[in-house]
Amino acid sequence: MRLDTLTLQQKDAKHHLHPFSDLQYQNKPSMTQMISRAEGVYIYDNDGRKILDAMSGLWCVNMGYGNQSVHKAVREQMEELIYYNTFFGTSHPPAVKLSEMIADVTPEGMNQIFFTGSGSEANDTMIRLVRHYWASKGQPTKSIIISRKNAYHGSTMAGASLGGMSEMHAQGGLPIPGIVHIDQPYYYEACVEAGEALDRAEFGRQAAQALEAKIDELGEDNVAAFIAEPIQGAGGVIIPPETYWPEVDRICKERNILLVVDEVICGFGRTGEWFGSDYFNIKPDLMPFAKGVTSGYLPLGGLVVSDEIVKVLRDAKVELAHGYTYSAHPTCAAAAIANIELMHQTNIVDKVKNEVAPYLANKWKLLTDHPLVGEARSLGMLAAIEIVKDKDNFIRHKNAKEVVGVCRDHCFANGLVMRAVGNKMIIAPPLVCSNREIDEILEKVWQSLDMTATSIN
Ligand code: PXG
């Protein structure tokens, strides 16, 4: 029997603890959005209301909802071998095939895949492998990981410590030792602080040089790795100036620091390349991934490791004392295989690069004409608008958080999932959006911005 929405909401409030939610929601169950069905780029609430999901779930449903080829592959794998592990020298066909398929699309020299259940686990694995690598090379003091403020790398102890979100650090005694943070390359915020437009290229170089300064401060012999998202996602779609990544890449190579490029959001086509590293021409040593690898159909993540690192670990001749029950879970791997096959068949990565992302970009930049929008930026299928009070002088609303909250609520009421982050509104729509669906997103964004302007005046 299908339960009515209020009953579901009340039962939910009774026993279900939601992630990243104000726990007071349990006192007002009717506020909980109850999503019951999805198809293509649309989700449907329990009362059948159609909502365009411009966040691809949580940045993951890249190929859209309801792909029958993925469903079929999952069903068939469940019947063949629903689960087995990959510990102690065991493997299974989906693990073999998926690692080969991923290695086929990763950057040169990046051909070794360790599987996890999520992006957070991938980053936990990363810290252990990186430190094990330097210790195996006889340099155990190289253990500090440098990350960035406002970064998001997961929600486990290590993931949240690598992340640079102060609200997360405040809960649970984080960050764990051995992790430090430098500033993010957030150009628009720097302009707000300066009260004027800055030189973008120069700002990008300076932001990268903060890494070099931190390495000098800590001593090269104590630093293991630098981790960063190619484009910060959860932090608010922070697209670095073009000068940033070449400089970071240079610094890591010159200073003998491993470069970890967190591809959990940017990986698997979101930038119009297979990986954000390809887009920015970065040469990473390790790449955590998750989300888009299965389009969120089943949980699976992992870490792409360079051949060179794996050679050192092999030569160390000690067992790798690390792994998860669900590493390379066969059914999840089957979902990933079918998803990547679908990506190849539909040529989606090239399509995003040459058709979908340029179409979105052209429409998105027009949003700067709206009085509330200080900047409208996009790259691939990632886009943000900076909500401001006075765009000529880079002045934000004093109650910026409230204003974006109002905008987010108008979006939802207008049938659009768009996220509010700090003082920005962001989207990360499915890669498979049609032009008509992108038009619909833009119509709803304009409408919601107009309604926000009216609400706050
Ligand atoms: N790295 C990056 C770059 C991410 O965006 C993770 C790691 C962790 O992945 P898991 O699979 O452990 O969640 C992420 C996840 C948000 C939001 O609200 C973002 C993420 C997850 C949940 C919510 O923007 N990113």
Short mmCIF file of N, CA and C in Angstrom, two decimals, residues 283-423:
data_model
loop_
_atom_site.label_atom_id
_atom_site.label_comp_id
_atom_site.label_asym_id
_atom_site.label_seq_id
_atom_site.Cartn_x
_atom_site.Cartn_y
_atom_site.Cartn_z
N LYS A 283 48.56 16.99 -14.29
CA LYS A 283 49.13 15.63 -14.23
C LYS A 283 49.06 15.12 -12.79
N PRO A 284 47.96 14.48 -12.42
CA PRO A 284 47.82 14.04 -11.02
C PRO A 284 48.59 12.76 -10.72
N ASP A 285 48.80 12.51 -9.43
CA ASP A 285 49.38 11.22 -9.01
C ASP A 285 48.28 10.30 -8.50
N LEU A 286 47.24 10.90 -7.94
CA LEU A 286 46.10 10.10 -7.45
C LEU A 286 44.81 10.85 -7.77
N MET A 287 43.74 10.10 -8.06
CA MET A 287 42.44 10.74 -8.33
C MET A 287 41.33 9.96 -7.62
N PRO A 288 40.82 10.48 -6.49
CA PRO A 288 39.61 9.88 -5.90
C PRO A 288 38.43 10.14 -6.85
N PHE A 289 37.53 9.17 -6.97
CA PHE A 289 36.34 9.34 -7.80
C PHE A 289 35.16 8.65 -7.11
N ALA A 290 33.94 8.96 -7.55
CA ALA A 290 32.71 8.31 -7.04
C ALA A 290 31.55 8.78 -7.93
N LYS A 291 30.44 9.11 -7.34
CA LYS A 291 29.28 9.74 -8.01
C LYS A 291 29.06 9.31 -9.47
N GLY A 292 29.61 10.08 -10.43
CA GLY A 292 29.32 9.89 -11.86
C GLY A 292 29.75 8.55 -12.41
N VAL A 293 30.60 7.82 -11.69
CA VAL A 293 31.06 6.52 -12.20
C VAL A 293 29.89 5.55 -12.36
N THR A 294 28.89 5.67 -11.47
CA THR A 294 27.67 4.85 -11.62
C THR A 294 26.46 5.73 -11.91
N SER A 295 26.66 7.01 -12.13
CA SER A 295 25.55 7.98 -12.20
C SER A 295 24.66 7.87 -10.96
N GLY A 296 25.27 7.46 -9.84
CA GLY A 296 24.52 7.38 -8.59
C GLY A 296 23.55 6.20 -8.51
N TYR A 297 23.55 5.34 -9.52
CA TYR A 297 22.57 4.24 -9.51
C TYR A 297 22.83 3.29 -8.35
N LEU A 298 24.10 3.03 -8.06
CA LEU A 298 24.47 2.26 -6.88
C LEU A 298 25.74 2.89 -6.32
N PRO A 299 25.99 2.71 -5.00
CA PRO A 299 27.18 3.36 -4.42
C PRO A 299 28.48 2.68 -4.83
N LEU A 300 29.38 3.46 -5.41
CA LEU A 300 30.71 2.94 -5.73
C LEU A 300 31.65 4.14 -5.88
N GLY A 301 32.84 4.01 -5.31
CA GLY A 301 33.86 5.02 -5.48
C GLY A 301 35.19 4.34 -5.65
N GLY A 302 36.23 5.13 -5.66
CA GLY A 302 37.56 4.52 -5.78
C GLY A 302 38.65 5.56 -5.91
N LEU A 303 39.83 5.04 -6.12
CA LEU A 303 41.01 5.89 -6.21
C LEU A 303 41.82 5.40 -7.39
N VAL A 304 42.08 6.30 -8.35
CA VAL A 304 42.99 5.96 -9.44
C VAL A 304 44.39 6.31 -8.95
N VAL A 305 45.30 5.36 -9.07
CA VAL A 305 46.66 5.56 -8.55
C VAL A 305 47.64 5.43 -9.71
N SER A 306 48.66 6.27 -9.71
CA SER A 306 49.62 6.23 -10.83
C SER A 306 50.41 4.92 -10.80
N ASP A 307 50.85 4.52 -11.97
CA ASP A 307 51.66 3.29 -12.09
C ASP A 307 52.91 3.42 -11.22
N GLU A 308 53.44 4.64 -11.19
CA GLU A 308 54.69 4.86 -10.46
C GLU A 308 54.53 4.61 -8.96
N ILE A 309 53.43 5.11 -8.40
CA ILE A 309 53.18 4.91 -6.97
C ILE A 309 53.00 3.41 -6.69
N VAL A 310 52.23 2.77 -7.54
CA VAL A 310 51.98 1.34 -7.31
C VAL A 310 53.26 0.53 -7.41
N LYS A 311 54.17 0.95 -8.28
CA LYS A 311 55.45 0.24 -8.39
C LYS A 311 56.21 0.31 -7.05
N VAL A 312 56.21 1.48 -6.45
CA VAL A 312 56.90 1.63 -5.15
C VAL A 312 56.23 0.75 -4.10
N LEU A 313 54.89 0.74 -4.08
CA LEU A 313 54.18 -0.07 -3.08
C LEU A 313 54.43 -1.56 -3.30
N ARG A 314 54.51 -1.96 -4.56
CA ARG A 314 54.79 -3.38 -4.85
C ARG A 314 56.19 -3.75 -4.41
N ASP A 315 57.14 -2.85 -4.72
CA ASP A 315 58.54 -3.13 -4.38
C ASP A 315 58.74 -3.20 -2.87
N ALA A 316 57.82 -2.58 -2.11
CA ALA A 316 57.95 -2.60 -0.65
C ALA A 316 57.73 -4.01 -0.11
N LYS A 317 57.07 -4.84 -0.91
CA LYS A 317 56.87 -6.26 -0.57
C LYS A 317 56.20 -6.48 0.78
N VAL A 318 55.27 -5.59 1.14
CA VAL A 318 54.45 -5.86 2.32
C VAL A 318 52.99 -5.87 1.87
N GLU A 319 52.18 -6.63 2.58
CA GLU A 319 50.76 -6.70 2.22
C GLU A 319 50.12 -5.33 2.42
N LEU A 320 49.21 -4.95 1.54
CA LEU A 320 48.47 -3.71 1.73
C LEU A 320 47.41 -3.97 2.80
N ALA A 321 47.58 -3.35 3.98
CA ALA A 321 46.69 -3.64 5.10
C ALA A 321 45.50 -2.68 5.08
N HIS A 322 44.72 -2.76 4.04
CA HIS A 322 43.63 -1.79 3.88
C HIS A 322 42.59 -2.33 2.89
N GLY A 323 41.33 -2.10 3.16
CA GLY A 323 40.29 -2.53 2.22
C GLY A 323 38.90 -2.45 2.84
N TYR A 324 37.88 -2.52 2.02
CA TYR A 324 36.51 -2.42 2.51
C TYR A 324 35.72 -3.66 2.06
N THR A 325 34.78 -4.08 2.88
CA THR A 325 33.92 -5.23 2.54
C THR A 325 33.36 -5.08 1.13
N TYR A 326 32.99 -3.84 0.80
CA TYR A 326 32.31 -3.62 -0.48
C TYR A 326 33.23 -3.08 -1.58
N SER A 327 34.57 -3.19 -1.39
CA SER A 327 35.48 -2.78 -2.47
C SER A 327 35.14 -3.58 -3.72
N ALA A 328 34.82 -2.90 -4.79
CA ALA A 328 34.47 -3.52 -6.09
C ALA A 328 33.25 -4.44 -5.98
N HIS A 329 32.28 -4.07 -5.17
CA HIS A 329 31.04 -4.86 -5.04
C HIS A 329 30.53 -5.22 -6.45
N PRO A 330 30.33 -6.48 -6.75
CA PRO A 330 30.02 -6.87 -8.14
C PRO A 330 28.78 -6.18 -8.72
N THR A 331 27.73 -6.04 -7.92
CA THR A 331 26.51 -5.44 -8.46
C THR A 331 26.71 -3.94 -8.72
N CYS A 332 27.43 -3.28 -7.81
CA CYS A 332 27.73 -1.85 -8.02
C CYS A 332 28.66 -1.70 -9.21
N ALA A 333 29.63 -2.62 -9.34
CA ALA A 333 30.55 -2.57 -10.47
C ALA A 333 29.77 -2.77 -11.78
N ALA A 334 28.77 -3.64 -11.76
CA ALA A 334 27.97 -3.85 -12.97
C ALA A 334 27.24 -2.57 -13.36
N ALA A 335 26.75 -1.83 -12.36
CA ALA A 335 26.09 -0.55 -12.65
C ALA A 335 27.08 0.42 -13.29
N ALA A 336 28.30 0.45 -12.76
CA ALA A 336 29.33 1.35 -13.30
C ALA A 336 29.69 0.96 -14.73
N ILE A 337 29.84 -0.34 -14.97
CA ILE A 337 30.19 -0.80 -16.32
C ILE A 337 29.11 -0.37 -17.31
N ALA A 338 27.85 -0.62 -16.95
CA ALA A 338 26.75 -0.28 -17.87
C ALA A 338 26.66 1.23 -18.06
N ASN A 339 26.94 1.98 -16.99
CA ASN A 339 26.89 3.45 -17.08
C ASN A 339 27.98 3.97 -18.01
N ILE A 340 29.20 3.42 -17.85
CA ILE A 340 30.30 3.89 -18.70
C ILE A 340 30.07 3.44 -20.15
N GLU A 341 29.51 2.25 -20.33
CA GLU A 341 29.18 1.81 -21.71
C GLU A 341 28.19 2.79 -22.34
N LEU A 342 27.20 3.18 -21.55
CA LEU A 342 26.21 4.13 -22.06
C LEU A 342 26.87 5.48 -22.41
N MET A 343 27.83 5.88 -21.58
CA MET A 343 28.55 7.13 -21.86
C MET A 343 29.28 7.03 -23.21
N HIS A 344 29.92 5.87 -23.45
CA HIS A 344 30.61 5.69 -24.74
C HIS A 344 29.61 5.67 -25.89
N GLN A 345 28.55 4.87 -25.71
CA GLN A 345 27.58 4.71 -26.81
C GLN A 345 26.95 6.04 -27.22
N THR A 346 26.69 6.88 -26.23
CA THR A 346 26.01 8.15 -26.54
C THR A 346 27.01 9.27 -26.79
N ASN A 347 28.31 8.95 -26.68
CA ASN A 347 29.36 9.93 -26.93
C ASN A 347 29.15 11.18 -26.07
N ILE A 348 28.72 10.94 -24.83
CA ILE A 348 28.22 12.04 -24.01
C ILE A 348 29.31 13.06 -23.65
N VAL A 349 30.55 12.58 -23.49
CA VAL A 349 31.59 13.52 -23.05
C VAL A 349 31.83 14.58 -24.15
N ASP A 350 31.94 14.12 -25.40
CA ASP A 350 32.11 15.08 -26.51
C ASP A 350 30.86 15.94 -26.68
N LYS A 351 29.72 15.31 -26.45
CA LYS A 351 28.46 16.05 -26.61
C LYS A 351 28.38 17.19 -25.59
N VAL A 352 28.79 16.90 -24.36
CA VAL A 352 28.80 17.96 -23.34
C VAL A 352 29.74 19.08 -23.78
N LYS A 353 30.94 18.67 -24.23
CA LYS A 353 31.96 19.67 -24.60
C LYS A 353 31.50 20.54 -25.77
N ASN A 354 30.92 19.91 -26.80
CA ASN A 354 30.66 20.64 -28.04
C ASN A 354 29.24 21.19 -28.16
N GLU A 355 28.30 20.61 -27.41
CA GLU A 355 26.91 21.05 -27.59
C GLU A 355 26.24 21.53 -26.29
N VAL A 356 26.18 20.60 -25.29
CA VAL A 356 25.33 20.90 -24.14
C VAL A 356 25.92 22.02 -23.28
N ALA A 357 27.21 21.91 -22.93
CA ALA A 357 27.81 22.92 -22.06
C ALA A 357 27.87 24.30 -22.74
N PRO A 358 28.25 24.38 -24.04
CA PRO A 358 28.21 25.71 -24.67
C PRO A 358 26.80 26.31 -24.70
N TYR A 359 25.78 25.47 -24.91
CA TYR A 359 24.40 25.97 -24.91
C TYR A 359 24.05 26.53 -23.53
N LEU A 360 24.40 25.75 -22.49
CA LEU A 360 24.14 26.23 -21.12
C LEU A 360 24.92 27.53 -20.85
N ALA A 361 26.19 27.55 -21.23
CA ALA A 361 27.05 28.72 -20.93
C ALA A 361 26.48 29.99 -21.56
N ASN A 362 26.02 29.89 -22.82
CA ASN A 362 25.50 31.08 -23.51
C ASN A 362 24.27 31.64 -22.83
N LYS A 363 23.42 30.75 -22.35
CA LYS A 363 22.21 31.22 -21.67
C LYS A 363 22.54 31.72 -20.26
N TRP A 364 23.48 30.98 -19.61
CA TRP A 364 23.79 31.27 -18.21
C TRP A 364 24.39 32.66 -18.05
N LYS A 365 25.29 33.03 -19.00
CA LYS A 365 25.98 34.32 -18.81
C LYS A 365 25.02 35.50 -18.90
N LEU A 366 23.86 35.30 -19.54
CA LEU A 366 22.87 36.39 -19.62
C LEU A 366 22.29 36.75 -18.26
N LEU A 367 22.45 35.82 -17.30
CA LEU A 367 21.92 36.09 -15.95
C LEU A 367 22.58 37.29 -15.29
N THR A 368 23.75 37.69 -15.79
CA THR A 368 24.41 38.88 -15.21
C THR A 368 23.55 40.13 -15.41
N ASP A 369 22.58 40.06 -16.33
CA ASP A 369 21.68 41.21 -16.52
C ASP A 369 20.69 41.36 -15.36
N HIS A 370 20.55 40.30 -14.55
CA HIS A 370 19.59 40.41 -13.45
C HIS A 370 20.18 41.26 -12.32
N PRO A 371 19.37 42.18 -11.75
CA PRO A 371 19.92 43.08 -10.72
C PRO A 371 20.53 42.36 -9.51
N LEU A 372 20.09 41.12 -9.23
CA LEU A 372 20.63 40.42 -8.05
C LEU A 372 21.94 39.68 -8.34
N VAL A 373 22.34 39.60 -9.61
CA VAL A 373 23.45 38.73 -9.98
C VAL A 373 24.74 39.52 -10.24
N GLY A 374 25.75 39.25 -9.41
CA GLY A 374 27.03 39.93 -9.56
C GLY A 374 27.92 39.24 -10.57
N GLU A 375 27.85 37.92 -10.61
CA GLU A 375 28.64 37.16 -11.59
C GLU A 375 27.85 35.90 -11.94
N ALA A 376 27.90 35.51 -13.21
CA ALA A 376 27.30 34.24 -13.64
C ALA A 376 28.40 33.45 -14.31
N ARG A 377 28.84 32.38 -13.68
CA ARG A 377 29.96 31.60 -14.25
C ARG A 377 29.52 30.17 -14.48
N SER A 378 30.15 29.55 -15.47
CA SER A 378 29.88 28.13 -15.68
C SER A 378 31.08 27.49 -16.35
N LEU A 379 31.20 26.20 -16.16
CA LEU A 379 32.21 25.40 -16.87
C LEU A 379 31.63 24.00 -16.97
N GLY A 380 31.57 23.48 -18.19
CA GLY A 380 30.92 22.18 -18.37
C GLY A 380 29.51 22.25 -17.83
N MET A 381 29.11 21.23 -17.09
CA MET A 381 27.75 21.21 -16.52
C MET A 381 27.81 21.59 -15.04
N LEU A 382 28.49 22.69 -14.76
CA LEU A 382 28.57 23.26 -13.42
C LEU A 382 28.37 24.76 -13.58
N ALA A 383 27.50 25.35 -12.78
CA ALA A 383 27.27 26.78 -12.94
C ALA A 383 26.87 27.42 -11.62
N ALA A 384 27.22 28.69 -11.47
CA ALA A 384 26.89 29.42 -10.24
C ALA A 384 26.54 30.86 -10.55
N ILE A 385 25.71 31.45 -9.70
CA ILE A 385 25.53 32.90 -9.74
C ILE A 385 25.83 33.47 -8.36
N GLU A 386 26.52 34.59 -8.36
CA GLU A 386 26.82 35.29 -7.10
C GLU A 386 25.69 36.28 -6.86
N ILE A 387 25.03 36.14 -5.72
CA ILE A 387 23.90 37.02 -5.41
C ILE A 387 24.45 38.24 -4.64
N VAL A 388 24.20 39.42 -5.18
CA VAL A 388 24.73 40.64 -4.56
C VAL A 388 23.66 41.72 -4.43
N LYS A 389 23.99 42.70 -3.60
CA LYS A 389 23.09 43.83 -3.39
C LYS A 389 23.42 44.93 -4.40
N ASP A 390 24.76 45.13 -4.58
CA ASP A 390 25.23 46.21 -5.45
C ASP A 390 26.35 45.65 -6.32
N LYS A 391 26.00 45.29 -7.56
CA LYS A 391 26.98 44.58 -8.38
C LYS A 391 28.14 45.47 -8.83
N ASP A 392 27.88 46.78 -8.99
CA ASP A 392 28.96 47.66 -9.47
C ASP A 392 30.06 47.78 -8.43
N ASN A 393 29.69 47.66 -7.17
CA ASN A 393 30.69 47.85 -6.11
C ASN A 393 30.98 46.56 -5.33
N PHE A 394 30.55 45.44 -5.88
CA PHE A 394 30.83 44.13 -5.26
C PHE A 394 30.38 44.07 -3.79
N ILE A 395 29.16 44.54 -3.56
CA ILE A 395 28.66 44.53 -2.17
C ILE A 395 27.57 43.47 -2.02
N ARG A 396 27.74 42.64 -1.02
CA ARG A 396 26.77 41.57 -0.79
C ARG A 396 25.65 42.04 0.15
N HIS A 397 24.58 41.26 0.18
CA HIS A 397 23.52 41.51 1.16
C HIS A 397 24.05 41.16 2.53
N LYS A 398 23.65 41.96 3.55
CA LYS A 398 24.09 41.65 4.92
C LYS A 398 23.53 40.30 5.36
N ASN A 399 22.30 40.00 4.91
CA ASN A 399 21.66 38.73 5.27
C ASN A 399 21.72 37.76 4.08
N ALA A 400 22.92 37.64 3.48
CA ALA A 400 23.07 36.89 2.22
C ALA A 400 22.50 35.47 2.33
N LYS A 401 22.76 34.84 3.46
CA LYS A 401 22.34 33.44 3.62
C LYS A 401 20.82 33.31 3.54
N GLU A 402 20.17 34.29 4.17
CA GLU A 402 18.70 34.31 4.14
C GLU A 402 18.19 34.53 2.71
N VAL A 403 18.86 35.47 2.01
CA VAL A 403 18.41 35.81 0.65
C VAL A 403 18.52 34.58 -0.26
N VAL A 404 19.66 33.87 -0.20
CA VAL A 404 19.78 32.69 -1.08
C VAL A 404 18.81 31.59 -0.64
N GLY A 405 18.51 31.55 0.67
CA GLY A 405 17.52 30.57 1.15
C GLY A 405 16.14 30.86 0.55
N VAL A 406 15.79 32.14 0.50
CA VAL A 406 14.51 32.54 -0.11
C VAL A 406 14.50 32.13 -1.59
N CYS A 407 15.62 32.37 -2.26
CA CYS A 407 15.71 32.04 -3.69
C CYS A 407 15.57 30.53 -3.90
N ARG A 408 16.26 29.75 -3.05
CA ARG A 408 16.18 28.29 -3.16
C ARG A 408 14.72 27.81 -2.99
N ASP A 409 14.02 28.43 -2.02
CA ASP A 409 12.62 28.03 -1.79
C ASP A 409 11.73 28.39 -2.98
N HIS A 410 11.98 29.57 -3.57
CA HIS A 410 11.21 29.94 -4.77
C HIS A 410 11.49 28.95 -5.90
N CYS A 411 12.76 28.57 -6.05
CA CYS A 411 13.11 27.60 -7.11
C CYS A 411 12.31 26.32 -6.92
N PHE A 412 12.32 25.82 -5.70
CA PHE A 412 11.65 24.55 -5.45
C PHE A 412 10.15 24.67 -5.73
N ALA A 413 9.58 25.79 -5.26
CA ALA A 413 8.15 26.00 -5.49
C ALA A 413 7.84 26.11 -6.98
N ASN A 414 8.84 26.60 -7.75
CA ASN A 414 8.65 26.73 -9.20
C ASN A 414 9.02 25.45 -9.95
N GLY A 415 9.35 24.40 -9.20
CA GLY A 415 9.63 23.11 -9.86
C GLY A 415 11.07 22.96 -10.32
N LEU A 416 12.01 23.50 -9.56
CA LEU A 416 13.43 23.40 -9.94
C LEU A 416 14.28 23.13 -8.70
N VAL A 417 15.14 22.10 -8.75
CA VAL A 417 16.10 21.92 -7.66
C VAL A 417 17.35 22.70 -8.04
N MET A 418 17.62 23.73 -7.25
CA MET A 418 18.83 24.54 -7.40
C MET A 418 19.35 24.73 -5.98
N ARG A 419 20.68 24.69 -5.79
CA ARG A 419 21.21 24.74 -4.43
C ARG A 419 21.61 26.15 -4.04
N ALA A 420 21.45 26.44 -2.73
CA ALA A 420 21.94 27.70 -2.17
C ALA A 420 23.19 27.38 -1.37
N VAL A 421 24.29 28.08 -1.66
CA VAL A 421 25.55 27.87 -0.91
C VAL A 421 26.10 29.22 -0.52
N GLY A 422 26.11 29.51 0.76
CA GLY A 422 26.67 30.79 1.25
C GLY A 422 25.94 31.96 0.64
N ASN A 423 26.52 32.57 -0.39
CA ASN A 423 25.86 33.69 -1.06
C ASN A 423 25.71 33.44 -2.55
#
